[in-house]
Amino acid sequence: MTTCAIVAGIMPNVTEGCVADAKTGVRLATRSDESDLRDLTSLAVQGDRTAIESLLGQLRPMVVRYCRARLGRVSGHYHIADDVAQEVCIAVLAALPRYRDMGRPFASFVFGIASHKVADALRSSVRSAVPTQDLPDGPDQGPGPEETVVRYIEAEHARALLSRLPENQRELIILRVVSGLSAEETGNVLGMSPGAVRVAQHRALARLRAMADMESIA
Amino acid sequence: MTGVHPARSVRKRGPEADPEVLRTEAVLDALARRGPVGAPADPAVSLLRALTDDVDQWLSSVSITPST
């Protein structure tokens, strides 16, 4: 089966909301038995369709969160970030047949691709048109306008402060907190020991705290 | 007296054994798991919580696919 056929057959569209199951999914992907994930990856590399679907199902929520945290909203929406997350998943699928297990977790391979895709998107000066939503047929069960605005402002504030951190600390916090990787997994992605991750994240949080305190005084 | 001074112990075990570092690890791990965090007054933690809530939000009630 060609990669295109795989992509066309199993690749779900990433739209806002597809990370709803991530509250559990992210932990399944990162806290479950690593050997299971390794076995799954091995089967996926061999073209096992069920394994590919399962692997993607575990990784995609983390990728969407990562892209959303890095790229933020455009015109109040995550369409750009979700499109990039979709591109990452497609790139991972395309690269699967060439993937060789060199002892590093598969997540480090995935986030390596994600990091490049996000950098490409950030470099791109051309923003595609933002699709508008259809009017809902029924009542919107989501948060009200006031709550939405407050959450939006706080999230943008968090992004603004994160953008002022050194790049390695920003990447570490996003992987560790937003994508939900463990210290060990974050270390594997960034080429650091778990202990170094814990020390660096402590320094990053202290720096974030200091910046937030400074702003509240000003 | 053969007790080991806590600071000396941290030096021997490395900075990752610092209680403050371990406390941060616990807080960030709770944030990563989307669980309750025991540091509600920490502005940095509040901002990170807001960011995780924002990227996790579910907007399924609004479809962006044209209906047929």
Short mmCIF file of N, CA and C in Angstrom, two decimals, chain A residues 57-195:
data_model
loop_
_atom_site.label_atom_id
_atom_site.label_comp_id
_atom_site.label_asym_id
_atom_site.label_seq_id
_atom_site.Cartn_x
_atom_site.Cartn_y
_atom_site.Cartn_z
N GLY A 57 -3.47 7.71 16.28
CA GLY A 57 -4.46 8.11 17.27
C GLY A 57 -3.84 8.52 18.58
N GLN A 58 -2.71 7.91 18.91
CA GLN A 58 -2.03 8.26 20.16
C GLN A 58 -1.19 9.52 20.01
N LEU A 59 -0.60 9.69 18.85
CA LEU A 59 0.34 10.81 18.69
C LEU A 59 -0.34 12.12 18.29
N ARG A 60 -1.43 12.02 17.54
CA ARG A 60 -2.02 13.21 16.95
C ARG A 60 -2.44 14.27 17.98
N PRO A 61 -3.10 13.88 19.10
CA PRO A 61 -3.46 14.92 20.07
C PRO A 61 -2.26 15.71 20.57
N MET A 62 -1.15 15.03 20.77
CA MET A 62 0.05 15.72 21.25
C MET A 62 0.57 16.69 20.19
N VAL A 63 0.52 16.25 18.94
CA VAL A 63 1.00 17.10 17.85
C VAL A 63 0.11 18.33 17.70
N VAL A 64 -1.20 18.13 17.79
CA VAL A 64 -2.13 19.26 17.66
C VAL A 64 -1.87 20.27 18.77
N ARG A 65 -1.72 19.78 19.98
CA ARG A 65 -1.46 20.68 21.10
C ARG A 65 -0.16 21.45 20.91
N TYR A 66 0.85 20.73 20.46
CA TYR A 66 2.16 21.36 20.25
C TYR A 66 2.04 22.49 19.22
N CYS A 67 1.39 22.18 18.10
CA CYS A 67 1.27 23.18 17.03
C CYS A 67 0.42 24.36 17.50
N ARG A 68 -0.64 24.08 18.23
CA ARG A 68 -1.48 25.17 18.73
C ARG A 68 -0.70 26.07 19.69
N ALA A 69 0.09 25.46 20.55
CA ALA A 69 0.86 26.26 21.50
C ALA A 69 1.92 27.09 20.82
N ARG A 70 2.54 26.50 19.79
CA ARG A 70 3.62 27.23 19.10
C ARG A 70 3.08 28.31 18.17
N LEU A 71 2.01 28.01 17.46
CA LEU A 71 1.55 28.92 16.42
C LEU A 71 0.43 29.83 16.87
N GLY A 72 -0.28 29.46 17.90
CA GLY A 72 -1.35 30.31 18.39
C GLY A 72 -2.52 30.39 17.43
N ARG A 73 -3.37 31.36 17.67
CA ARG A 73 -4.57 31.55 16.84
C ARG A 73 -4.32 32.61 15.78
N VAL A 74 -5.03 32.45 14.70
CA VAL A 74 -5.09 33.49 13.67
C VAL A 74 -6.56 33.87 13.53
N SER A 75 -6.84 35.15 13.68
CA SER A 75 -8.23 35.63 13.66
C SER A 75 -9.09 34.85 14.65
N GLY A 76 -8.52 34.51 15.78
CA GLY A 76 -9.29 33.84 16.83
C GLY A 76 -9.45 32.35 16.65
N HIS A 77 -8.82 31.79 15.62
CA HIS A 77 -9.02 30.37 15.35
C HIS A 77 -7.68 29.63 15.27
N TYR A 78 -7.79 28.34 15.44
CA TYR A 78 -6.60 27.49 15.38
C TYR A 78 -6.44 26.81 14.02
N HIS A 79 -7.07 27.33 12.99
CA HIS A 79 -7.05 26.64 11.71
C HIS A 79 -5.64 26.45 11.18
N ILE A 80 -4.82 27.49 11.28
CA ILE A 80 -3.46 27.38 10.76
C ILE A 80 -2.69 26.31 11.54
N ALA A 81 -2.77 26.39 12.86
CA ALA A 81 -2.05 25.42 13.70
C ALA A 81 -2.55 24.00 13.43
N ASP A 82 -3.86 23.85 13.27
CA ASP A 82 -4.40 22.52 13.03
C ASP A 82 -4.02 22.01 11.64
N ASP A 83 -3.92 22.93 10.68
CA ASP A 83 -3.46 22.52 9.35
C ASP A 83 -2.01 22.04 9.41
N VAL A 84 -1.20 22.74 10.18
CA VAL A 84 0.20 22.34 10.32
C VAL A 84 0.28 20.98 11.02
N ALA A 85 -0.56 20.80 12.03
CA ALA A 85 -0.59 19.50 12.73
C ALA A 85 -0.95 18.39 11.75
N GLN A 86 -1.89 18.70 10.86
CA GLN A 86 -2.27 17.72 9.84
C GLN A 86 -1.07 17.41 8.93
N GLU A 87 -0.34 18.45 8.57
CA GLU A 87 0.85 18.25 7.72
C GLU A 87 1.88 17.39 8.43
N VAL A 88 2.02 17.61 9.73
CA VAL A 88 2.99 16.82 10.50
C VAL A 88 2.59 15.35 10.46
N CYS A 89 1.31 15.09 10.69
CA CYS A 89 0.85 13.70 10.71
C CYS A 89 1.05 13.04 9.34
N ILE A 90 0.77 13.79 8.30
CA ILE A 90 0.97 13.25 6.94
C ILE A 90 2.47 12.98 6.70
N ALA A 91 3.30 13.93 7.15
CA ALA A 91 4.75 13.75 6.97
C ALA A 91 5.24 12.53 7.76
N VAL A 92 4.68 12.34 8.94
CA VAL A 92 5.08 11.17 9.75
C VAL A 92 4.67 9.89 9.03
N LEU A 93 3.46 9.89 8.49
CA LEU A 93 3.01 8.70 7.75
C LEU A 93 3.90 8.45 6.54
N ALA A 94 4.25 9.53 5.84
CA ALA A 94 5.08 9.39 4.65
C ALA A 94 6.47 8.87 5.00
N ALA A 95 6.96 9.27 6.18
CA ALA A 95 8.32 8.89 6.58
C ALA A 95 8.37 7.53 7.28
N LEU A 96 7.21 7.01 7.65
CA LEU A 96 7.18 5.75 8.41
C LEU A 96 7.98 4.62 7.75
N PRO A 97 7.81 4.40 6.44
CA PRO A 97 8.53 3.27 5.84
C PRO A 97 10.05 3.41 5.95
N ARG A 98 10.53 4.64 6.09
CA ARG A 98 11.98 4.86 6.17
C ARG A 98 12.48 4.94 7.61
N TYR A 99 11.53 4.89 8.56
CA TYR A 99 11.92 5.04 9.97
C TYR A 99 12.67 3.80 10.46
N ARG A 100 13.77 4.04 11.14
CA ARG A 100 14.52 2.95 11.74
C ARG A 100 14.67 3.23 13.23
N ASP A 101 14.33 2.23 14.04
CA ASP A 101 14.42 2.39 15.48
C ASP A 101 15.89 2.39 15.89
N MET A 102 16.36 3.58 16.31
CA MET A 102 17.76 3.71 16.74
C MET A 102 17.85 3.82 18.26
N GLY A 103 16.82 3.37 18.93
CA GLY A 103 16.84 3.37 20.39
C GLY A 103 16.16 4.57 21.02
N ARG A 104 15.83 5.56 20.19
CA ARG A 104 15.15 6.74 20.71
C ARG A 104 13.65 6.55 20.53
N PRO A 105 12.85 7.10 21.45
CA PRO A 105 11.40 6.94 21.33
C PRO A 105 10.88 7.53 20.02
N PHE A 106 9.82 6.94 19.53
CA PHE A 106 9.21 7.41 18.29
C PHE A 106 8.75 8.85 18.41
N ALA A 107 8.37 9.25 19.63
CA ALA A 107 7.90 10.63 19.84
C ALA A 107 8.96 11.64 19.47
N SER A 108 10.22 11.31 19.69
CA SER A 108 11.28 12.27 19.36
C SER A 108 11.37 12.46 17.85
N PHE A 109 11.13 11.39 17.12
CA PHE A 109 11.08 11.46 15.65
C PHE A 109 9.91 12.36 15.22
N VAL A 110 8.76 12.16 15.85
CA VAL A 110 7.55 12.92 15.49
C VAL A 110 7.74 14.40 15.80
N PHE A 111 8.25 14.70 16.98
CA PHE A 111 8.38 16.11 17.36
C PHE A 111 9.53 16.79 16.62
N GLY A 112 10.48 16.00 16.14
CA GLY A 112 11.49 16.58 15.26
C GLY A 112 10.84 17.11 13.98
N ILE A 113 9.94 16.29 13.42
CA ILE A 113 9.21 16.73 12.23
C ILE A 113 8.32 17.91 12.57
N ALA A 114 7.62 17.83 13.69
CA ALA A 114 6.70 18.91 14.08
C ALA A 114 7.45 20.23 14.24
N SER A 115 8.62 20.17 14.85
CA SER A 115 9.40 21.38 15.07
C SER A 115 9.76 22.05 13.74
N HIS A 116 10.15 21.23 12.76
CA HIS A 116 10.49 21.78 11.44
C HIS A 116 9.26 22.37 10.75
N LYS A 117 8.15 21.67 10.84
CA LYS A 117 6.93 22.15 10.18
C LYS A 117 6.47 23.48 10.80
N VAL A 118 6.58 23.57 12.11
CA VAL A 118 6.18 24.82 12.79
C VAL A 118 7.12 25.95 12.38
N ALA A 119 8.42 25.64 12.30
CA ALA A 119 9.38 26.67 11.90
C ALA A 119 9.08 27.15 10.48
N ASP A 120 8.73 26.20 9.60
CA ASP A 120 8.36 26.57 8.22
C ASP A 120 7.15 27.50 8.23
N ALA A 121 6.17 27.15 9.06
CA ALA A 121 4.94 27.95 9.11
C ALA A 121 5.22 29.35 9.66
N LEU A 122 6.11 29.41 10.65
CA LEU A 122 6.44 30.71 11.23
C LEU A 122 7.18 31.58 10.23
N ARG A 123 8.01 30.92 9.40
CA ARG A 123 8.77 31.67 8.39
C ARG A 123 7.88 32.16 7.27
N SER A 124 6.83 31.42 7.04
CA SER A 124 5.96 31.77 5.91
C SER A 124 5.25 33.08 6.18
N SER A 125 5.36 33.98 5.24
CA SER A 125 4.71 35.28 5.44
C SER A 125 3.30 35.28 4.86
N VAL A 126 3.01 34.24 4.11
CA VAL A 126 1.70 34.17 3.47
C VAL A 126 0.76 33.35 4.34
N ARG A 127 -0.28 33.97 4.77
CA ARG A 127 -1.29 33.27 5.54
C ARG A 127 -2.47 32.96 4.64
N SER A 128 -2.89 31.75 4.67
CA SER A 128 -4.04 31.40 3.84
C SER A 128 -5.30 32.00 4.43
N ALA A 129 -6.33 32.07 3.60
CA ALA A 129 -7.60 32.62 4.07
C ALA A 129 -8.15 31.76 5.21
N VAL A 130 -8.72 32.42 6.17
CA VAL A 130 -9.28 31.71 7.30
C VAL A 130 -10.73 31.35 6.99
N PRO A 131 -11.06 30.05 6.97
CA PRO A 131 -12.44 29.68 6.68
C PRO A 131 -13.38 30.15 7.79
N THR A 132 -14.54 30.54 7.39
CA THR A 132 -15.52 30.96 8.39
C THR A 132 -16.42 29.79 8.73
N GLN A 133 -16.91 29.81 9.93
CA GLN A 133 -17.73 28.71 10.39
C GLN A 133 -19.17 28.88 9.92
N ASP A 134 -19.80 27.72 9.70
CA ASP A 134 -21.24 27.76 9.44
C ASP A 134 -21.96 28.16 10.71
N LEU A 135 -23.13 28.73 10.54
CA LEU A 135 -23.93 29.00 11.73
C LEU A 135 -24.37 27.68 12.34
N PRO A 136 -24.24 27.53 13.66
CA PRO A 136 -24.65 26.26 14.27
C PRO A 136 -26.14 26.04 14.14
N ASP A 137 -26.51 24.76 13.98
CA ASP A 137 -27.92 24.43 13.87
C ASP A 137 -28.63 24.50 15.22
N GLY A 138 -27.89 24.23 16.29
CA GLY A 138 -28.50 24.20 17.62
C GLY A 138 -27.77 25.11 18.56
N PRO A 139 -28.14 25.05 19.84
CA PRO A 139 -27.46 25.90 20.82
C PRO A 139 -26.00 25.50 20.99
N ASP A 140 -25.15 26.49 21.15
CA ASP A 140 -23.73 26.23 21.33
C ASP A 140 -23.49 25.84 22.79
N GLN A 141 -22.94 24.64 22.99
CA GLN A 141 -22.69 24.14 24.34
C GLN A 141 -21.34 24.62 24.89
N GLY A 142 -20.61 25.37 24.12
CA GLY A 142 -19.28 25.82 24.53
C GLY A 142 -19.36 26.93 25.56
N PRO A 143 -18.19 27.42 26.00
CA PRO A 143 -18.17 28.50 26.96
C PRO A 143 -18.78 29.78 26.39
N GLY A 144 -19.30 30.62 27.28
CA GLY A 144 -19.91 31.86 26.83
C GLY A 144 -18.88 32.85 26.33
N PRO A 145 -19.34 33.97 25.75
CA PRO A 145 -18.40 34.95 25.17
C PRO A 145 -17.41 35.50 26.19
N GLU A 146 -17.92 35.80 27.40
CA GLU A 146 -17.03 36.40 28.40
C GLU A 146 -15.92 35.43 28.80
N GLU A 147 -16.33 34.17 29.06
CA GLU A 147 -15.34 33.17 29.45
C GLU A 147 -14.35 32.93 28.31
N THR A 148 -14.88 32.91 27.10
CA THR A 148 -14.02 32.69 25.93
C THR A 148 -12.97 33.79 25.81
N VAL A 149 -13.41 35.03 26.01
CA VAL A 149 -12.49 36.16 25.88
C VAL A 149 -11.43 36.13 26.98
N VAL A 150 -11.86 35.84 28.21
CA VAL A 150 -10.90 35.78 29.33
C VAL A 150 -9.87 34.70 29.07
N ARG A 151 -10.34 33.53 28.64
CA ARG A 151 -9.43 32.42 28.40
C ARG A 151 -8.48 32.76 27.24
N TYR A 152 -9.02 33.39 26.23
CA TYR A 152 -8.21 33.78 25.08
C TYR A 152 -7.11 34.75 25.50
N ILE A 153 -7.48 35.75 26.30
CA ILE A 153 -6.50 36.75 26.73
C ILE A 153 -5.40 36.11 27.58
N GLU A 154 -5.81 35.25 28.50
CA GLU A 154 -4.81 34.60 29.36
C GLU A 154 -3.89 33.70 28.55
N ALA A 155 -4.47 32.97 27.60
CA ALA A 155 -3.64 32.09 26.77
C ALA A 155 -2.66 32.90 25.93
N GLU A 156 -3.13 34.02 25.39
CA GLU A 156 -2.24 34.87 24.59
C GLU A 156 -1.13 35.47 25.47
N HIS A 157 -1.51 35.80 26.70
CA HIS A 157 -0.51 36.31 27.64
C HIS A 157 0.56 35.25 27.90
N ALA A 158 0.10 34.01 28.08
CA ALA A 158 1.05 32.92 28.31
C ALA A 158 1.99 32.76 27.12
N ARG A 159 1.43 32.83 25.92
CA ARG A 159 2.26 32.71 24.71
C ARG A 159 3.27 33.86 24.62
N ALA A 160 2.80 35.05 24.98
CA ALA A 160 3.69 36.21 24.90
C ALA A 160 4.87 36.04 25.86
N LEU A 161 4.59 35.57 27.06
CA LEU A 161 5.69 35.36 28.02
C LEU A 161 6.59 34.22 27.57
N LEU A 162 5.99 33.16 27.06
CA LEU A 162 6.80 32.03 26.58
C LEU A 162 7.72 32.47 25.44
N SER A 163 7.23 33.39 24.62
CA SER A 163 8.04 33.83 23.48
C SER A 163 9.28 34.60 23.93
N ARG A 164 9.25 35.07 25.18
CA ARG A 164 10.40 35.80 25.70
C ARG A 164 11.41 34.89 26.39
N LEU A 165 11.07 33.62 26.51
CA LEU A 165 12.03 32.67 27.07
C LEU A 165 13.05 32.29 26.00
N PRO A 166 14.24 31.87 26.42
CA PRO A 166 15.19 31.31 25.44
C PRO A 166 14.51 30.14 24.72
N GLU A 167 14.89 29.94 23.46
CA GLU A 167 14.18 28.97 22.62
C GLU A 167 14.15 27.57 23.24
N ASN A 168 15.27 27.15 23.83
CA ASN A 168 15.29 25.79 24.38
C ASN A 168 14.34 25.64 25.57
N GLN A 169 14.24 26.70 26.37
CA GLN A 169 13.32 26.64 27.52
C GLN A 169 11.87 26.67 27.04
N ARG A 170 11.60 27.47 26.01
CA ARG A 170 10.22 27.55 25.49
C ARG A 170 9.80 26.19 24.92
N GLU A 171 10.70 25.59 24.15
CA GLU A 171 10.39 24.29 23.56
C GLU A 171 10.17 23.24 24.66
N LEU A 172 10.99 23.33 25.66
CA LEU A 172 10.89 22.37 26.77
C LEU A 172 9.54 22.48 27.48
N ILE A 173 9.14 23.71 27.78
CA ILE A 173 7.87 23.90 28.51
C ILE A 173 6.68 23.47 27.65
N ILE A 174 6.73 23.75 26.36
CA ILE A 174 5.61 23.37 25.49
C ILE A 174 5.51 21.85 25.38
N LEU A 175 6.64 21.19 25.20
CA LEU A 175 6.61 19.74 25.10
C LEU A 175 6.18 19.11 26.43
N ARG A 176 6.74 19.64 27.50
CA ARG A 176 6.51 19.02 28.82
C ARG A 176 5.09 19.28 29.32
N VAL A 177 4.62 20.51 29.18
CA VAL A 177 3.34 20.89 29.78
C VAL A 177 2.19 20.81 28.76
N VAL A 178 2.37 21.44 27.62
CA VAL A 178 1.25 21.53 26.67
C VAL A 178 1.05 20.21 25.94
N SER A 179 2.13 19.63 25.41
CA SER A 179 1.99 18.34 24.73
C SER A 179 1.84 17.20 25.72
N GLY A 180 2.29 17.41 26.94
CA GLY A 180 2.08 16.41 27.98
C GLY A 180 3.10 15.29 28.02
N LEU A 181 4.30 15.55 27.48
CA LEU A 181 5.34 14.52 27.56
C LEU A 181 5.92 14.46 28.96
N SER A 182 6.43 13.30 29.34
CA SER A 182 7.12 13.18 30.63
C SER A 182 8.49 13.84 30.53
N ALA A 183 9.16 13.98 31.67
CA ALA A 183 10.51 14.55 31.66
C ALA A 183 11.44 13.67 30.82
N GLU A 184 11.26 12.35 30.92
CA GLU A 184 12.11 11.43 30.17
C GLU A 184 11.89 11.62 28.66
N GLU A 185 10.62 11.69 28.28
CA GLU A 185 10.31 11.82 26.86
C GLU A 185 10.73 13.18 26.31
N THR A 186 10.53 14.22 27.11
CA THR A 186 10.97 15.54 26.69
C THR A 186 12.49 15.55 26.49
N GLY A 187 13.18 14.89 27.40
CA GLY A 187 14.63 14.80 27.29
C GLY A 187 15.05 14.07 26.03
N ASN A 188 14.31 13.02 25.68
CA ASN A 188 14.63 12.28 24.46
C ASN A 188 14.46 13.13 23.22
N VAL A 189 13.42 13.96 23.23
CA VAL A 189 13.18 14.83 22.08
C VAL A 189 14.28 15.88 21.98
N LEU A 190 14.67 16.44 23.12
CA LEU A 190 15.60 17.58 23.11
C LEU A 190 17.06 17.18 23.30
N GLY A 191 17.28 15.88 23.49
CA GLY A 191 18.66 15.44 23.68
C GLY A 191 19.22 15.81 25.04
N MET A 192 18.37 15.71 26.05
CA MET A 192 18.79 16.04 27.42
C MET A 192 18.46 14.86 28.33
N SER A 193 19.15 14.78 29.46
CA SER A 193 18.81 13.77 30.45
C SER A 193 17.55 14.21 31.18
N PRO A 194 16.79 13.26 31.76
CA PRO A 194 15.61 13.66 32.53
C PRO A 194 15.94 14.64 33.66
N GLY A 195 17.09 14.44 34.28
CA GLY A 195 17.50 15.35 35.36
C GLY A 195 17.74 16.76 34.83
#
